[in-house]
């Protein structure tokens, strides 16, 4: 059974860098695409970006200048960094794995991490 | 970017009702569409992939249809556990985008 467990700092000050990590348990790490998605309170879902098992990345243009997604295959983990955060980055952040055979649909999700940006 | 427009934004229904949610893409996406269910405080759950394929373990009262730009999620005979928010998502091109969500509420 595939499980994604995520963690990271939940309270940041404006201009700091958000850093989250997602660990994958069960199933294969290679051969899949791994994404980060966020959701402001009471609002919809926004895809942040993804990394493939080979390390190739795609980012949402709205965040591209501030986002870095990386992976550590030795630990079956992937990470998100978002620099220069503002209050607009306050949201629940989810990590997600592609659904088998469909690289850009999300079949498995982490539990979510609430990140609050406040001075 | 491909814009995904869901309607209605909310719907009130009773147990046993049939509920239909629509999702329109701003350009053709073939069948590269998924539907998710999200309950408060929980991560979304994949219900339908490739527009009409039911994810394993999802009850057969959920059905998806459509291709190109117009898609539909139908819940036949709404059950108490189906009260939630539903999102469509296109997987045709980057950036991947979601619809604004449809909240299914108890009437």
Tab-separated table of C-alpha atoms in Angstrom:
chain	number	residue	atom	x	y	z
A	1	UNK	CA	0.000	0.000	0.000
A	2	UNK	CA	1.485	3.304	-1.109
A	3	UNK	CA	1.623	5.965	1.592
A	4	UNK	CA	2.929	9.519	1.398
A	5	UNK	CA	3.966	11.216	4.613
A	6	UNK	CA	4.938	14.867	4.547
A	7	UNK	CA	6.435	17.316	7.003
A	8	UNK	CA	7.920	20.773	7.266
A	9	UNK	CA	7.715	24.107	9.057
A	10	UNK	CA	4.168	25.307	9.551
A	11	UNK	CA	4.757	28.954	10.450
A	12	UNK	CA	6.894	31.295	8.406
A	13	UNK	CA	7.563	35.009	8.297
A	14	UNK	CA	7.256	36.985	5.062
A	15	UNK	CA	10.343	36.664	2.822
A	16	UNK	CA	11.371	33.318	4.333
A	17	UNK	CA	11.633	30.072	2.375
A	18	UNK	CA	9.009	27.367	2.696
A	19	UNK	CA	10.498	23.891	2.874
A	20	UNK	CA	8.491	20.656	2.839
A	21	UNK	CA	9.497	17.021	2.385
A	22	UNK	CA	7.396	14.030	1.370
A	23	UNK	CA	8.453	10.449	2.067
A	24	UNK	CA	7.064	7.550	0.054
A	25	UNK	CA	6.377	4.200	1.682
A	26	UNK	CA	5.348	1.091	-0.225
A	27	UNK	CA	5.367	0.725	-3.985
A	28	UNK	CA	8.081	1.856	-6.349
A	29	UNK	CA	9.617	5.317	-6.252
A	30	UNK	CA	10.973	5.109	-9.761
A	31	UNK	CA	8.738	5.306	-12.791
A	32	UNK	CA	6.357	7.880	-11.382
A	33	UNK	CA	5.863	11.620	-11.350
A	34	UNK	CA	5.688	13.414	-8.012
A	35	UNK	CA	3.807	16.657	-7.486
A	36	UNK	CA	3.097	19.382	-4.984
A	37	UNK	CA	-0.364	20.950	-4.816
A	38	UNK	CA	-1.691	23.614	-2.494
A	39	UNK	CA	-5.072	24.796	-1.253
A	40	UNK	CA	-5.745	28.083	0.546
A	41	UNK	CA	-8.361	27.823	3.252
A	42	UNK	CA	-11.839	27.556	1.762
A	43	UNK	CA	-10.522	27.709	-1.783
A	44	UNK	CA	-9.654	25.410	-4.656
A	45	UNK	CA	-6.590	23.407	-5.603
A	46	UNK	CA	-3.501	24.824	-7.295
A	47	UNK	CA	-0.822	22.618	-8.848
A	48	UNK	CA	2.644	23.886	-7.938
A	49	UNK	CA	4.871	21.588	-9.939
A	50	UNK	CA	6.178	18.089	-10.441
A	51	UNK	CA	9.357	16.082	-10.710
A	52	UNK	CA	9.793	12.820	-12.545
A	53	UNK	CA	11.754	9.859	-11.288
A	54	UNK	CA	14.567	10.942	-13.608
A	55	UNK	CA	14.642	14.413	-12.074
A	56	UNK	CA	12.976	16.435	-14.810
A	57	UNK	CA	10.740	19.185	-13.482
A	58	UNK	CA	7.742	21.248	-14.590
A	59	UNK	CA	6.500	24.202	-12.593
A	60	UNK	CA	3.402	26.343	-12.618
A	61	UNK	CA	4.434	29.567	-14.375
A	62	UNK	CA	2.669	31.556	-11.657
A	63	UNK	CA	5.223	30.273	-9.125
A	64	UNK	CA	8.135	29.199	-11.310
A	65	UNK	CA	10.553	31.940	-10.270
A	66	UNK	CA	10.273	30.920	-6.607
A	67	UNK	CA	9.848	27.119	-6.724
A	68	UNK	CA	12.327	24.275	-6.582
A	69	UNK	CA	11.289	20.626	-6.422
A	70	UNK	CA	13.962	18.010	-5.853
A	71	UNK	CA	14.157	14.337	-5.088
A	72	UNK	CA	16.338	11.997	-3.071
A	73	UNK	CA	15.910	8.532	-4.522
A	74	UNK	CA	18.127	6.963	-1.863
A	75	UNK	CA	15.564	7.966	0.751
A	76	UNK	CA	12.422	7.711	-1.405
A	77	UNK	CA	11.723	11.370	-0.689
A	78	UNK	CA	11.006	14.509	-2.655
A	79	UNK	CA	10.964	18.085	-1.481
A	80	UNK	CA	9.495	21.514	-2.157
A	81	UNK	CA	11.131	24.866	-1.609
A	82	UNK	CA	9.237	28.104	-2.166
A	83	UNK	CA	11.229	31.255	-1.632
A	84	UNK	CA	10.208	34.771	-0.617
A	85	UNK	CA	6.859	33.723	0.805
A	86	UNK	CA	4.065	36.184	1.486
A	87	UNK	CA	0.664	35.898	3.146
A	88	UNK	CA	-0.709	34.789	-0.236
A	89	UNK	CA	1.276	31.563	0.135
A	90	UNK	CA	-0.664	30.574	3.246
A	91	UNK	CA	-2.324	27.263	2.392
A	92	UNK	CA	-2.458	23.544	3.006
A	93	UNK	CA	0.269	21.953	0.908
A	94	UNK	CA	-0.097	18.398	-0.386
A	95	UNK	CA	2.392	16.048	-1.974
A	96	UNK	CA	0.980	13.582	-4.475
A	97	UNK	CA	1.954	10.682	-6.710
A	98	UNK	CA	0.722	10.086	-10.199
A	99	UNK	CA	-1.896	7.428	-10.785
A	100	UNK	CA	-0.458	4.315	-12.427
A	101	UNK	CA	-0.368	4.778	-16.179
A	102	UNK	CA	-1.505	8.388	-16.009
A	103	UNK	CA	1.431	10.615	-15.255
A	104	UNK	CA	-0.499	13.774	-14.520
A	105	UNK	CA	-3.439	12.538	-12.484
A	106	UNK	CA	-3.047	12.131	-8.742
A	107	UNK	CA	-3.757	8.728	-7.281
A	108	UNK	CA	-2.036	9.069	-3.925
A	109	UNK	CA	-1.850	12.075	-1.631
A	110	UNK	CA	-0.036	13.051	1.523
A	111	UNK	CA	-1.946	14.112	4.579
A	112	UNK	CA	-1.382	17.821	3.937
A	113	UNK	CA	0.644	20.415	5.828
A	114	UNK	CA	-0.810	23.765	6.837
A	115	UNK	CA	1.702	26.515	6.172
A	116	UNK	CA	0.923	29.937	7.582
A	117	UNK	CA	2.862	33.041	6.590
A	118	UNK	CA	2.550	35.804	9.142
A	119	UNK	CA	4.757	38.470	10.630
B	1	UNK	CA	-3.273	27.859	-19.315
B	2	UNK	CA	-6.357	25.681	-19.701
B	3	UNK	CA	-9.202	27.031	-17.574
B	4	UNK	CA	-11.534	24.485	-16.004
B	5	UNK	CA	-15.011	25.786	-15.192
B	6	UNK	CA	-17.240	23.746	-12.939
B	7	UNK	CA	-20.936	24.198	-12.395
B	8	UNK	CA	-22.778	24.528	-10.199
B	9	UNK	CA	-20.500	25.801	-7.447
B	10	UNK	CA	-22.812	24.209	-4.917
B	11	UNK	CA	-25.846	21.951	-4.970
B	12	UNK	CA	-28.282	20.914	-2.268
B	13	UNK	CA	-29.596	17.393	-2.587
B	14	UNK	CA	-31.234	14.644	-0.587
B	15	UNK	CA	-30.144	11.075	0.002
B	16	UNK	CA	-31.238	9.042	-2.995
B	17	UNK	CA	-31.123	11.960	-5.437
B	18	UNK	CA	-29.161	11.968	-8.666
B	19	UNK	CA	-26.583	14.754	-8.830
B	20	UNK	CA	-24.865	15.971	-11.984
B	21	UNK	CA	-21.778	18.192	-12.004
B	22	UNK	CA	-20.337	19.631	-15.171
B	23	UNK	CA	-16.802	20.701	-16.035
B	24	UNK	CA	-15.870	22.666	-19.121
B	25	UNK	CA	-12.324	23.088	-20.407
B	26	UNK	CA	-11.293	26.279	-22.193
B	27	UNK	CA	-9.753	24.147	-24.938
B	28	UNK	CA	-9.938	20.515	-25.964
B	29	UNK	CA	-8.292	18.053	-23.603
B	30	UNK	CA	-9.390	14.768	-25.209
B	31	UNK	CA	-10.128	12.471	-22.249
B	32	UNK	CA	-7.361	13.754	-20.016
B	33	UNK	CA	-9.639	14.514	-17.111
B	34	UNK	CA	-9.997	13.345	-13.541
B	35	UNK	CA	-12.594	13.852	-10.836
B	36	UNK	CA	-11.738	14.034	-7.132
B	37	UNK	CA	-13.793	14.011	-3.961
B	38	UNK	CA	-12.626	16.019	-0.962
B	39	UNK	CA	-14.059	15.951	2.538
B	40	UNK	CA	-13.277	18.638	5.142
B	41	UNK	CA	-9.765	18.372	6.528
B	42	UNK	CA	-8.827	15.554	4.169
B	43	UNK	CA	-6.786	15.226	1.002
B	44	UNK	CA	-8.672	14.816	-2.263
B	45	UNK	CA	-9.455	11.280	-3.389
B	46	UNK	CA	-9.338	10.174	-7.006
B	47	UNK	CA	-12.755	8.954	-8.188
B	48	UNK	CA	-12.645	8.969	-11.988
B	49	UNK	CA	-9.678	9.014	-14.372
B	50	UNK	CA	-9.492	9.297	-18.144
B	51	UNK	CA	-12.884	11.033	-18.007
B	52	UNK	CA	-14.934	7.885	-17.509
B	53	UNK	CA	-12.878	5.166	-15.803
B	54	UNK	CA	-13.804	4.354	-12.234
B	55	UNK	CA	-10.934	4.164	-9.766
B	56	UNK	CA	-10.697	0.820	-7.992
B	57	UNK	CA	-12.857	0.712	-4.882
B	58	UNK	CA	-15.064	3.638	-5.870
B	59	UNK	CA	-18.782	2.780	-5.777
B	60	UNK	CA	-20.471	2.248	-9.124
B	61	UNK	CA	-23.003	5.004	-8.375
B	62	UNK	CA	-20.257	7.416	-9.523
B	63	UNK	CA	-20.019	7.856	-13.279
B	64	UNK	CA	-17.997	10.138	-15.529
B	65	UNK	CA	-18.523	11.019	-19.155
B	66	UNK	CA	-17.418	13.428	-21.838
B	67	UNK	CA	-14.457	14.259	-24.022
B	68	UNK	CA	-12.983	17.300	-25.677
B	69	UNK	CA	-14.217	20.271	-23.671
B	70	UNK	CA	-17.358	19.115	-21.856
B	71	UNK	CA	-17.421	16.600	-19.031
B	72	UNK	CA	-19.911	15.349	-16.482
B	73	UNK	CA	-19.740	13.630	-13.119
B	74	UNK	CA	-22.972	11.933	-12.091
B	75	UNK	CA	-23.741	10.495	-8.694
B	76	UNK	CA	-26.670	8.115	-8.941
B	77	UNK	CA	-28.592	7.703	-5.701
B	78	UNK	CA	-26.649	10.043	-3.422
B	79	UNK	CA	-25.508	8.474	-0.151
B	80	UNK	CA	-24.729	10.231	3.170
B	81	UNK	CA	-20.992	9.694	2.680
B	82	UNK	CA	-21.098	11.481	-0.696
B	83	UNK	CA	-21.629	14.927	0.818
B	84	UNK	CA	-18.321	16.560	-0.050
B	85	UNK	CA	-16.657	18.900	-2.534
B	86	UNK	CA	-15.839	17.609	-6.007
B	87	UNK	CA	-13.095	18.876	-8.307
B	88	UNK	CA	-12.252	18.198	-11.927
B	89	UNK	CA	-8.644	18.371	-13.156
B	90	UNK	CA	-7.167	18.437	-16.634
B	91	UNK	CA	-4.063	16.434	-17.368
B	92	UNK	CA	-3.641	17.457	-20.999
B	93	UNK	CA	-0.996	20.142	-20.640
B	94	UNK	CA	1.053	22.130	-18.177
B	95	UNK	CA	0.257	23.828	-15.954
B	96	UNK	CA	-2.132	21.183	-14.658
B	97	UNK	CA	-5.312	22.923	-13.549
B	98	UNK	CA	-8.364	22.196	-11.436
B	99	UNK	CA	-11.927	23.374	-11.563
B	100	UNK	CA	-13.183	25.636	-8.808
B	101	UNK	CA	-15.062	22.845	-7.045
B	102	UNK	CA	-18.684	21.863	-6.472
B	103	UNK	CA	-19.915	21.475	-2.921
B	104	UNK	CA	-22.638	18.865	-2.538
B	105	UNK	CA	-24.679	19.736	0.537
B	106	UNK	CA	-27.513	18.084	2.391
B	107	UNK	CA	-30.921	19.455	1.509
